[in-house]
mmCIF file of C-alpha atoms and ligand atoms in Angstrom:
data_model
loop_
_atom_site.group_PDB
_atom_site.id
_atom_site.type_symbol
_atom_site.label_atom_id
_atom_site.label_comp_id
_atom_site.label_asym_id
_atom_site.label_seq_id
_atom_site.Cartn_x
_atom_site.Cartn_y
_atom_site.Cartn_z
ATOM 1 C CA UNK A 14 -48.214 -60.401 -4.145
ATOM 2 C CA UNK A 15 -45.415 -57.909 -3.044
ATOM 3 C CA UNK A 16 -42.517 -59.666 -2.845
ATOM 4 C CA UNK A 17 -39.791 -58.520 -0.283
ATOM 5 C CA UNK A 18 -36.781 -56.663 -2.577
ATOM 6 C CA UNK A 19 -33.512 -56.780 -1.013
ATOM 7 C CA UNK A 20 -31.293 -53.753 -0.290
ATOM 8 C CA UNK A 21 -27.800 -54.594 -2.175
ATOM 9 C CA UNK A 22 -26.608 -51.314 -1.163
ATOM 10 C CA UNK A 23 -27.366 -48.567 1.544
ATOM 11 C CA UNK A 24 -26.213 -44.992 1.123
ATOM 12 C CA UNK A 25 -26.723 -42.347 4.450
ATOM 13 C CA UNK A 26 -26.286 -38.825 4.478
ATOM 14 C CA UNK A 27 -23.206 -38.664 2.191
ATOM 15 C CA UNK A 28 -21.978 -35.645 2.463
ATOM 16 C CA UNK A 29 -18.443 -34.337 0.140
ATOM 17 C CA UNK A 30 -16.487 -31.335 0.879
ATOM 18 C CA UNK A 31 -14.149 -29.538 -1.331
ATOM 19 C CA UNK A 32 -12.654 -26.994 1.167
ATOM 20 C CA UNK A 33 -11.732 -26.523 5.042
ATOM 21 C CA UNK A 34 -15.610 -26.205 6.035
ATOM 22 C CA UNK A 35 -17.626 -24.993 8.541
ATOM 23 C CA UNK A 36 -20.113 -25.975 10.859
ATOM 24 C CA UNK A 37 -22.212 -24.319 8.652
ATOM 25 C CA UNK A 38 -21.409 -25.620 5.027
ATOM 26 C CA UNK A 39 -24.554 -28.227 4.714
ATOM 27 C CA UNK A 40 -27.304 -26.021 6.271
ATOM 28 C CA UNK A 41 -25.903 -22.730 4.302
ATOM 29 C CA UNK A 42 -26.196 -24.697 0.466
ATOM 30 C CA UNK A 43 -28.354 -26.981 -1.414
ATOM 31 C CA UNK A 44 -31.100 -26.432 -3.440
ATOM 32 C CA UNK A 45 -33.596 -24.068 -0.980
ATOM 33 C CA UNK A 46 -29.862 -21.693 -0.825
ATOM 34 C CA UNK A 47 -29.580 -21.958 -4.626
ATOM 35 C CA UNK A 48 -25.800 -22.577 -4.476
ATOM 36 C CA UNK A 49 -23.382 -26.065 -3.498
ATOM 37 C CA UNK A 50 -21.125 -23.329 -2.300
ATOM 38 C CA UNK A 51 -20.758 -22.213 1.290
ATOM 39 C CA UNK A 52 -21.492 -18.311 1.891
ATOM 40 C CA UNK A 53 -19.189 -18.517 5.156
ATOM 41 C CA UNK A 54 -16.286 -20.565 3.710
ATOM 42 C CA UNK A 55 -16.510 -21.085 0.403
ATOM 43 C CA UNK A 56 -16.291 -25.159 0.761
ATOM 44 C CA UNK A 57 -17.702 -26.330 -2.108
ATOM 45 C CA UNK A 58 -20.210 -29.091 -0.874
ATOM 46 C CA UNK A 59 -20.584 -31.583 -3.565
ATOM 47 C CA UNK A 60 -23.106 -34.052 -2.118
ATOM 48 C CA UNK A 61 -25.117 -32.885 0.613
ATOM 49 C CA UNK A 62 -26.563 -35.259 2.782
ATOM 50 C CA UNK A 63 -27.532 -38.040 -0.187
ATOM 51 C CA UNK A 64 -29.277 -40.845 0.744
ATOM 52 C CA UNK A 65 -31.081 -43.974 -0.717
ATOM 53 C CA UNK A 66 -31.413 -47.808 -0.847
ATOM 54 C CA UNK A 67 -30.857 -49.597 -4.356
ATOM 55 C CA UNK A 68 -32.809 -52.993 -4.547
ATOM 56 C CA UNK A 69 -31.396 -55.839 -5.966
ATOM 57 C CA UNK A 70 -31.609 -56.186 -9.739
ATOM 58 C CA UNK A 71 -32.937 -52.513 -9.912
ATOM 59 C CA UNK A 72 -31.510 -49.779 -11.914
ATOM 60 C CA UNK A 73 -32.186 -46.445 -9.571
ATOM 61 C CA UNK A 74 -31.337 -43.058 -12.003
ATOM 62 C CA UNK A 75 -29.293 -40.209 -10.751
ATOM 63 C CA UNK A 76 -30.311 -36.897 -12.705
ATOM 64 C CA UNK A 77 -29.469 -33.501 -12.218
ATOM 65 C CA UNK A 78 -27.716 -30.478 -14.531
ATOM 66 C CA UNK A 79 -24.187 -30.193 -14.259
ATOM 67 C CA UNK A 80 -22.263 -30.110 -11.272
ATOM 68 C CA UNK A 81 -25.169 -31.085 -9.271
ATOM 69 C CA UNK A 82 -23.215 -33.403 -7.706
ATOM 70 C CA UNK A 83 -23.482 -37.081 -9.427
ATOM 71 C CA UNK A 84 -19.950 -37.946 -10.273
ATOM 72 C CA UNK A 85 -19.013 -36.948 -6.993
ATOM 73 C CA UNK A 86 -21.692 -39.258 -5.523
ATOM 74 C CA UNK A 87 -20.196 -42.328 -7.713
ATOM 75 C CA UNK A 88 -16.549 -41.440 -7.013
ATOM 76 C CA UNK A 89 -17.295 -41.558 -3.674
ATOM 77 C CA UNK A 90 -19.032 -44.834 -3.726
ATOM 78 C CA UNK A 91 -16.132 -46.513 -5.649
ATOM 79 C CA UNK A 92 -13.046 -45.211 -2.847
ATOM 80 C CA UNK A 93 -11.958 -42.702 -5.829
ATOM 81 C CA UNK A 94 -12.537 -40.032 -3.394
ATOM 82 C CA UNK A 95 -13.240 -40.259 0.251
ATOM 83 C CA UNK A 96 -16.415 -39.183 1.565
ATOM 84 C CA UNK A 97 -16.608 -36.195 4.350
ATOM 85 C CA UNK A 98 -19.420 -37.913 6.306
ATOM 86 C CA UNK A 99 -21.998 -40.761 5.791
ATOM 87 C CA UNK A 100 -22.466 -44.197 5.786
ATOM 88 C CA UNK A 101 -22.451 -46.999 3.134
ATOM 89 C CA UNK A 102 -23.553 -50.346 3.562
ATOM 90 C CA UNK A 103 -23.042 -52.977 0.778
ATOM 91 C CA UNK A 104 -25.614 -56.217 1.603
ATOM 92 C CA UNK A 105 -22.814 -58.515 -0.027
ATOM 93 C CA UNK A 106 -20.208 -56.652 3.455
ATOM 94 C CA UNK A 107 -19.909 -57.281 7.087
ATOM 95 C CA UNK A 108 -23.754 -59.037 6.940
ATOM 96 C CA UNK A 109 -25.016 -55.424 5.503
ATOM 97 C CA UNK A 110 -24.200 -53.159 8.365
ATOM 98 C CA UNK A 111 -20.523 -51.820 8.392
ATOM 99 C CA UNK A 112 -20.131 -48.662 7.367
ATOM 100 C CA UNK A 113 -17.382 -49.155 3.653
ATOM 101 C CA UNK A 114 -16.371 -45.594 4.188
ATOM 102 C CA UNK A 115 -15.085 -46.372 8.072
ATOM 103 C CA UNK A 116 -13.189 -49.539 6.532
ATOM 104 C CA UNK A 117 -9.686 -49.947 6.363
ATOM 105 C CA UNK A 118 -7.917 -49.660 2.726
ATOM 106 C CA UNK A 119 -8.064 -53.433 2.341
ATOM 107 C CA UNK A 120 -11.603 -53.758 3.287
ATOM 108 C CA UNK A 121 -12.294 -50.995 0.586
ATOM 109 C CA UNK A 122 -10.088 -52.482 -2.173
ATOM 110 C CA UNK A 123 -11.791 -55.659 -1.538
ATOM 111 C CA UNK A 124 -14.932 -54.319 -1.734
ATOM 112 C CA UNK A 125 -14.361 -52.700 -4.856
ATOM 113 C CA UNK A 126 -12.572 -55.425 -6.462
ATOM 114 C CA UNK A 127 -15.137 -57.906 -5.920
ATOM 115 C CA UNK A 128 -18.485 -56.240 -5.017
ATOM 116 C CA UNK A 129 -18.420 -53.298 -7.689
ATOM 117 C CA UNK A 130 -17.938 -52.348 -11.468
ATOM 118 C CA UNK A 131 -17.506 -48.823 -12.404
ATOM 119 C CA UNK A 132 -18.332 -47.407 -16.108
ATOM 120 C CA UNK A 133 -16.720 -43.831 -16.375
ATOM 121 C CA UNK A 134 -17.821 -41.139 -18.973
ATOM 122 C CA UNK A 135 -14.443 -41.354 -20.500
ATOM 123 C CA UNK A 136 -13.603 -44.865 -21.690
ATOM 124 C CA UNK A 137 -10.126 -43.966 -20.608
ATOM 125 C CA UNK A 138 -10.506 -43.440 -17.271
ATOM 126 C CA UNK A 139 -11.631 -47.394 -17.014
ATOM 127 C CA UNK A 140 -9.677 -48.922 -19.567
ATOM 128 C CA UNK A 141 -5.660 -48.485 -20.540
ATOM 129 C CA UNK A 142 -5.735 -47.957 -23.827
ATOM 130 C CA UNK A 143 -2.274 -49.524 -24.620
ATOM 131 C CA UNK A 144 -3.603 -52.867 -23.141
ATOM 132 C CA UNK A 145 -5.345 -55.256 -25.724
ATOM 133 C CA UNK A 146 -9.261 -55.259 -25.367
ATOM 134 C CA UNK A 147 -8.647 -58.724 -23.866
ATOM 135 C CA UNK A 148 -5.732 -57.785 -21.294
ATOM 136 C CA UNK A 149 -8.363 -54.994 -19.814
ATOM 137 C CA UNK A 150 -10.855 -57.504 -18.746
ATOM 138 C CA UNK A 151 -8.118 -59.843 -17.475
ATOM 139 C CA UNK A 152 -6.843 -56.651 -15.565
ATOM 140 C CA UNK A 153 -10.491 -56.976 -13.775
ATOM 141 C CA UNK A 154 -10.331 -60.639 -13.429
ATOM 142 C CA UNK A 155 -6.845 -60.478 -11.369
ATOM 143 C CA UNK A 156 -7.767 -58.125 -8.998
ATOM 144 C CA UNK A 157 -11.087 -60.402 -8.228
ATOM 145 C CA UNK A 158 -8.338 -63.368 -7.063
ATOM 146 C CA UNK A 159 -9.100 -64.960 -10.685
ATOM 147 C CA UNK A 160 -5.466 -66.389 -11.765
ATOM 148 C CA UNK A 161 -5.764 -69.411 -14.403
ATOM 149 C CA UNK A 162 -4.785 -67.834 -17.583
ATOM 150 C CA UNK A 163 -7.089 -70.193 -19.617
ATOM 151 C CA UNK A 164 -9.950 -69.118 -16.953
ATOM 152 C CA UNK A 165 -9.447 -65.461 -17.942
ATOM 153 C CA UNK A 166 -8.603 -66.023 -21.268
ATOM 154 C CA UNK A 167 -12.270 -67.538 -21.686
ATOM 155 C CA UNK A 168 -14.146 -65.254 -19.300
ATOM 156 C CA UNK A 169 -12.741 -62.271 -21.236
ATOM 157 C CA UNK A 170 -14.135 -63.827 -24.502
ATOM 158 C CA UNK A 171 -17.224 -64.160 -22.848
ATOM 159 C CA UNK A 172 -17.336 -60.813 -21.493
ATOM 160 C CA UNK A 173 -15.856 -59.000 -24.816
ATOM 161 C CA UNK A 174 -19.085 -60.840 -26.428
ATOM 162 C CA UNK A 175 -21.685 -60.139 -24.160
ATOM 163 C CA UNK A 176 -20.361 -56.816 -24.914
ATOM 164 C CA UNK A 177 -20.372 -57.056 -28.870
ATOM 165 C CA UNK A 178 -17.008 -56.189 -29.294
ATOM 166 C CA UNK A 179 -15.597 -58.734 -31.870
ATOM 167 C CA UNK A 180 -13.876 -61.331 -31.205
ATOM 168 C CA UNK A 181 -11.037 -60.765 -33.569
ATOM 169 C CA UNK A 182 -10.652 -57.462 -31.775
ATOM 170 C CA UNK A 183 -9.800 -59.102 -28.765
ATOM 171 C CA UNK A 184 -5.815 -58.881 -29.115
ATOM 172 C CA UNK A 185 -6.147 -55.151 -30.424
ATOM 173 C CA UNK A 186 -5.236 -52.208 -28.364
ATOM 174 C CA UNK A 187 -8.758 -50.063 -27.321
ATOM 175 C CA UNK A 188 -6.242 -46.520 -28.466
ATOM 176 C CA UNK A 189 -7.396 -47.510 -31.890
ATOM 177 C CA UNK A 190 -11.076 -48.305 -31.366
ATOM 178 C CA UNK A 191 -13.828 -46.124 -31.816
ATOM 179 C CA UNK A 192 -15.597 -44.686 -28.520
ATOM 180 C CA UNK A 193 -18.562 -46.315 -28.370
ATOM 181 C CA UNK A 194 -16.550 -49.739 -29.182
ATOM 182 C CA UNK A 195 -13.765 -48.553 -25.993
ATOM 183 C CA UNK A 196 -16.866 -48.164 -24.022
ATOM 184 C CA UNK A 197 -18.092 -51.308 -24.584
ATOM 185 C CA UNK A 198 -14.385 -53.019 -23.835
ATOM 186 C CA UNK A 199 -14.914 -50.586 -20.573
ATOM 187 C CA UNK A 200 -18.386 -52.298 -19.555
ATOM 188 C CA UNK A 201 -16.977 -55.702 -20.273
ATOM 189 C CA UNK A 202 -14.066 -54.849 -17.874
ATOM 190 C CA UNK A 203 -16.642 -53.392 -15.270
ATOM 191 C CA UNK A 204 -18.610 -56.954 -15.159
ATOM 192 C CA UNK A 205 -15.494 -58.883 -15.193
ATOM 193 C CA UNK A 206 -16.019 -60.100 -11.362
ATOM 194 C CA UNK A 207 -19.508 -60.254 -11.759
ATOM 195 C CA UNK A 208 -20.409 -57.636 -9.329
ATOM 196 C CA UNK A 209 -23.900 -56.984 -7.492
ATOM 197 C CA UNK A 210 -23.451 -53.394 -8.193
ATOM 198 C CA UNK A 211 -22.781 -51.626 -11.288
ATOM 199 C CA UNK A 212 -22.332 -48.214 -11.111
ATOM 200 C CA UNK A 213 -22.579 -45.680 -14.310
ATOM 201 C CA UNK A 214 -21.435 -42.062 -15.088
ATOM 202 C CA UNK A 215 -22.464 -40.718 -18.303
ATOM 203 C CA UNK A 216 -21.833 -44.013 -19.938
ATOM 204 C CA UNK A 217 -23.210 -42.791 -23.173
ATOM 205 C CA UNK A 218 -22.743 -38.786 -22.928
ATOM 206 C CA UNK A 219 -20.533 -37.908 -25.772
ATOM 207 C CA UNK A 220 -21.367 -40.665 -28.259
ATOM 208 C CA UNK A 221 -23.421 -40.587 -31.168
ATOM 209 C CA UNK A 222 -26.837 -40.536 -31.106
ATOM 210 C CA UNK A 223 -27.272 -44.394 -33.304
ATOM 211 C CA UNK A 224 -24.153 -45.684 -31.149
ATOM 212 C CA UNK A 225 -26.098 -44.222 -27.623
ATOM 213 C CA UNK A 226 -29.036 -46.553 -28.477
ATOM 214 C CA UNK A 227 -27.646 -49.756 -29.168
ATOM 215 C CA UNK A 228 -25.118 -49.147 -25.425
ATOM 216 C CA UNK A 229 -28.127 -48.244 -23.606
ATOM 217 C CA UNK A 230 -29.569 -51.730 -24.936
ATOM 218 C CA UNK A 231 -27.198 -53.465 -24.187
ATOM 219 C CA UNK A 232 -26.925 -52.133 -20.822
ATOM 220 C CA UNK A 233 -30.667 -53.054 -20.118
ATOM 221 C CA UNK A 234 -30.107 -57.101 -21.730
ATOM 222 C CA UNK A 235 -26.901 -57.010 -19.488
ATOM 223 C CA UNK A 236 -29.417 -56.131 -16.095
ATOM 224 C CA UNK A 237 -31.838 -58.393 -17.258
ATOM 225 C CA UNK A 238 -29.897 -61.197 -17.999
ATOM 226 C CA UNK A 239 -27.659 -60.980 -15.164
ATOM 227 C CA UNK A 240 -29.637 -59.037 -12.807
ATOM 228 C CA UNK A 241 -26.897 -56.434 -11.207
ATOM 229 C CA UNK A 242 -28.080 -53.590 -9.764
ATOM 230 C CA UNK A 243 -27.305 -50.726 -11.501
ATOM 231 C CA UNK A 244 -26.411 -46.912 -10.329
ATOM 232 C CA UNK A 245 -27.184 -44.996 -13.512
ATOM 233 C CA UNK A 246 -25.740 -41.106 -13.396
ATOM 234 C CA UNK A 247 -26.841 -38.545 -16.391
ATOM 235 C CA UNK A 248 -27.846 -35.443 -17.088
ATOM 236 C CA UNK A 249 -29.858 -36.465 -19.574
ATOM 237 C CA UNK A 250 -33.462 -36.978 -18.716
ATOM 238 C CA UNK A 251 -33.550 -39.049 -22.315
ATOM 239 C CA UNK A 252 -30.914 -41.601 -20.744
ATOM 240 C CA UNK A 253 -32.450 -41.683 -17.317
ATOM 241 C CA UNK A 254 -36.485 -42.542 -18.677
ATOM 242 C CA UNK A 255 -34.966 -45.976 -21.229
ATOM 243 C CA UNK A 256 -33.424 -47.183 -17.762
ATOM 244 C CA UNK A 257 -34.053 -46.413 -14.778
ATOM 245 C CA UNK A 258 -37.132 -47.697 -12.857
ATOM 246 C CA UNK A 259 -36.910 -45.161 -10.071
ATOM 247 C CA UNK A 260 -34.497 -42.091 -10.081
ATOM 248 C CA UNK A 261 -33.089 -39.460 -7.936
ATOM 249 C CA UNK A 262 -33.369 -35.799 -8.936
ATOM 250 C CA UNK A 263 -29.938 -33.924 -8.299
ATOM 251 C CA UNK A 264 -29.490 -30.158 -7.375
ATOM 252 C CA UNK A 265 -26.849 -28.473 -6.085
ATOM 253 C CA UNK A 266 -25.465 -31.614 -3.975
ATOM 254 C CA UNK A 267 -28.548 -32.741 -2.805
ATOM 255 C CA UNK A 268 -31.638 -35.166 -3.656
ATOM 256 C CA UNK A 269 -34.346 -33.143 -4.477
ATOM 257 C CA UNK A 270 -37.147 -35.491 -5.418
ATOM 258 C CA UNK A 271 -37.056 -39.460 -5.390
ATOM 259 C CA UNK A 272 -39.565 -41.919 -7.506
ATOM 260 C CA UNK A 273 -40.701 -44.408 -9.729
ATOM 261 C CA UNK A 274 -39.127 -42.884 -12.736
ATOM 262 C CA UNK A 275 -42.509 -43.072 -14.563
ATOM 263 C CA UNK A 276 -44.117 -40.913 -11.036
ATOM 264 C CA UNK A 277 -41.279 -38.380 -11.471
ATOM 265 C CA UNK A 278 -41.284 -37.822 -15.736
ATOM 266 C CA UNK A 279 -45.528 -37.515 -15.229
ATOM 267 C CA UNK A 280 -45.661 -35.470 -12.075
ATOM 268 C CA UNK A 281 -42.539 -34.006 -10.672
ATOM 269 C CA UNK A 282 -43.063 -32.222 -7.905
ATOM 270 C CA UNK A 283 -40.568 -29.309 -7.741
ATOM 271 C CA UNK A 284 -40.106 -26.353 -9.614
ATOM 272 C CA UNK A 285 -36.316 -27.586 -10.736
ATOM 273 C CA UNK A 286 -37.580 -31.336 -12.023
ATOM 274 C CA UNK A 287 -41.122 -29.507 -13.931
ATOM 275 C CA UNK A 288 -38.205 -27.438 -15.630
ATOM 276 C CA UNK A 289 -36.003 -30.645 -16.169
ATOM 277 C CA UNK A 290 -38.799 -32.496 -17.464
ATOM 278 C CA UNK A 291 -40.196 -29.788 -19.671
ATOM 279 C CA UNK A 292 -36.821 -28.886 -21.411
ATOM 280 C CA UNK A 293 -36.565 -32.274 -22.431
ATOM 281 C CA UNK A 294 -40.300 -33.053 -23.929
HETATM 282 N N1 ADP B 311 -11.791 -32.339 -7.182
HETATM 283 C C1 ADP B 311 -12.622 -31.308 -7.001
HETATM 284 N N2 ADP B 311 -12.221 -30.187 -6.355
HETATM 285 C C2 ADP B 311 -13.055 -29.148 -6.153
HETATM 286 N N3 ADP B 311 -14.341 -29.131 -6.556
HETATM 287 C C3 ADP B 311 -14.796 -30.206 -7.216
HETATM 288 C C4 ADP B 311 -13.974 -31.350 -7.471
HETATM 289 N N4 ADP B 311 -14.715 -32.272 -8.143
HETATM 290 C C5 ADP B 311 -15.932 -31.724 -8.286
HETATM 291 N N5 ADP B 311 -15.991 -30.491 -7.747
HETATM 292 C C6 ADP B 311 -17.172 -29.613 -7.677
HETATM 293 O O1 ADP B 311 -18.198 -30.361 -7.065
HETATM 294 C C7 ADP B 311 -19.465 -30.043 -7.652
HETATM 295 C C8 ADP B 311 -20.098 -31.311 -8.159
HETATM 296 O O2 ADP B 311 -19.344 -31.792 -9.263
HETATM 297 P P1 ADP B 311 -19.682 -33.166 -9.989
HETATM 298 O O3 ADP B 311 -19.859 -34.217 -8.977
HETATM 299 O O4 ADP B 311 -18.672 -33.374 -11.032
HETATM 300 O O5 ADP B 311 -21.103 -32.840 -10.644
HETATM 301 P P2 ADP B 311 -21.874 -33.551 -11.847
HETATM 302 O O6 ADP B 311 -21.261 -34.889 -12.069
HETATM 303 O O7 ADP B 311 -23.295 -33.610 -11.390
HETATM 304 O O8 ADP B 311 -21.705 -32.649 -13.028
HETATM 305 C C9 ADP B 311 -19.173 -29.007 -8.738
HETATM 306 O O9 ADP B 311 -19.419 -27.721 -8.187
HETATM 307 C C10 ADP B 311 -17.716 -29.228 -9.029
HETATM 308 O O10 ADP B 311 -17.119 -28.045 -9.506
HETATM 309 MG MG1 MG B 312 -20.510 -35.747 -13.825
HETATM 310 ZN ZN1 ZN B 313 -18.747 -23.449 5.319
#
């Protein structure tokens, strides 16, 4: 029996320019071009056109080499950066149809306070390192309209142990923790308002190889149990095929092939994700 998914969040045609641009700049780059920069201008066009639905409780993959585009894409969808053009529609927003990128700033901040958690490669971009473990989450929990300090004090707890960071560390300053335990205080932080979408860069590029497995576990008990649907970015094919149940192939701002994750590591269908996949075999 299929059962009818619903869209948490609705991304069309995001396009991001770097540069003055030119009417030109989208139909003069992307993968058939071979370059994200424009040959008239030299905008460099960072997302080109991206679009795609993620389904509630669903973790879609973003893959692609390096400076395909991805971060960009996530920056975009958190209000770090504004988008040139597109829509994006959060189910949780304006009953699914206003456009977040046409909102005011207040409409945005609200939206990302309460409707989204970010993970960034570098723990320190999502956690202040001269803030206990504990005071990070509670951070989180203030901007979601959370105030009662025994509330936070206890959700934090919760949160820090979901997480496995220990207890005791709680009260300790993340500066002194190692990076896969900052990037677990960062993940903690990112659920702290117990958004519908969780979005990922790189969470576990630059970590050991032991320490990568047991934070992509934990990521996949954290979507199970909870059910948030996830926006996972890598480069890394590896990451991509433990998570994601359908994925987005990245190349030179634009999505090149889109699948059940299983569809697209079996049978890829362009040139650029044969290569991806074989390099990684
Ligand atoms: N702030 C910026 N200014 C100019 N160019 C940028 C900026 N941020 C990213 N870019 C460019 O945009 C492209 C996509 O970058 P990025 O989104 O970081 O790719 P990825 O995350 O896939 O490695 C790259 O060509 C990069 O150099
Ligand atoms: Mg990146
Ligand atoms: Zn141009």
């Amino acid at each position: 029996m299929a059962v009818e998914q619903e869209i948490v969040l609705t991304v069309r045609n995001l396009s991001k320019l770097y540069g003055p641009g030119c009417p030109d700049c989208l139909s003069l780059t992307g993968p058939e071009a071979g370059t994200n920069i424009c040959p008239r201008c030299h905008t460099i066009v960072a997302c080109n056109g991206v679009s795609f639905e993620l389904e509630s409780g669903e973790i879609l993959g973003i893959v692609g080499e390096s400076g395909s585009g991805k971060s960009t894409l996530v920056r975009c969808l958190y209000f770090d950066e504004d988008a040139t053009s597109g829509e994006c529609c959060f189910s949780a927003f304006g009953d699914g149809r206003a456009n977040a990128f046409a909102q005011t700033s207040q409409a945005r901040r609200y939206i990302r306070n309460h409707l989204l958690g970010i993970v960034y490669q570098n723990p320190l971009m999502g956690i202040k390192p001269h803030f206990t473990a504990g005071g990070n989450v509670a951070e989180k929990l203030l901007t979601a309209d959370v105030y009662n300090v025994s509330a936070i004090r206890q959700r934090a707890a919760a949160l820090l142990e979901r997480t496995e960071v220990p207890l005791a560390r709680m009260d300790d300053f993340p500066a002194h923790f190692s990076g896969g335990m900052q990037q677990r205080v960062q993940i903690a932080k990112a659920l702290a308002n117990n958004p519908p979408v969780l979005l990922l860069d790189e969470v576990t590029t630059g970590l050991d190889v032991s320490v990568q497995a047991r934070v992509l576990d934990l990521i996949k008990e954290i979507q199970q149990d909870l059910g948030i649907a996830m926006l996972v970015v890598s480069h890394d094919l590896g990451v991509i095929r433990i998570l994601a149940d359908r994925t987005a192939v990245m190349q030179h701002g634009q999505v090149l092939e889109f699948g059940l994750t299983d569809q697209i590591l079996e049978d890829p269908q362009h040139r650029y994700t044969q290569l991806l996949v074989h390099s990684t075999l």
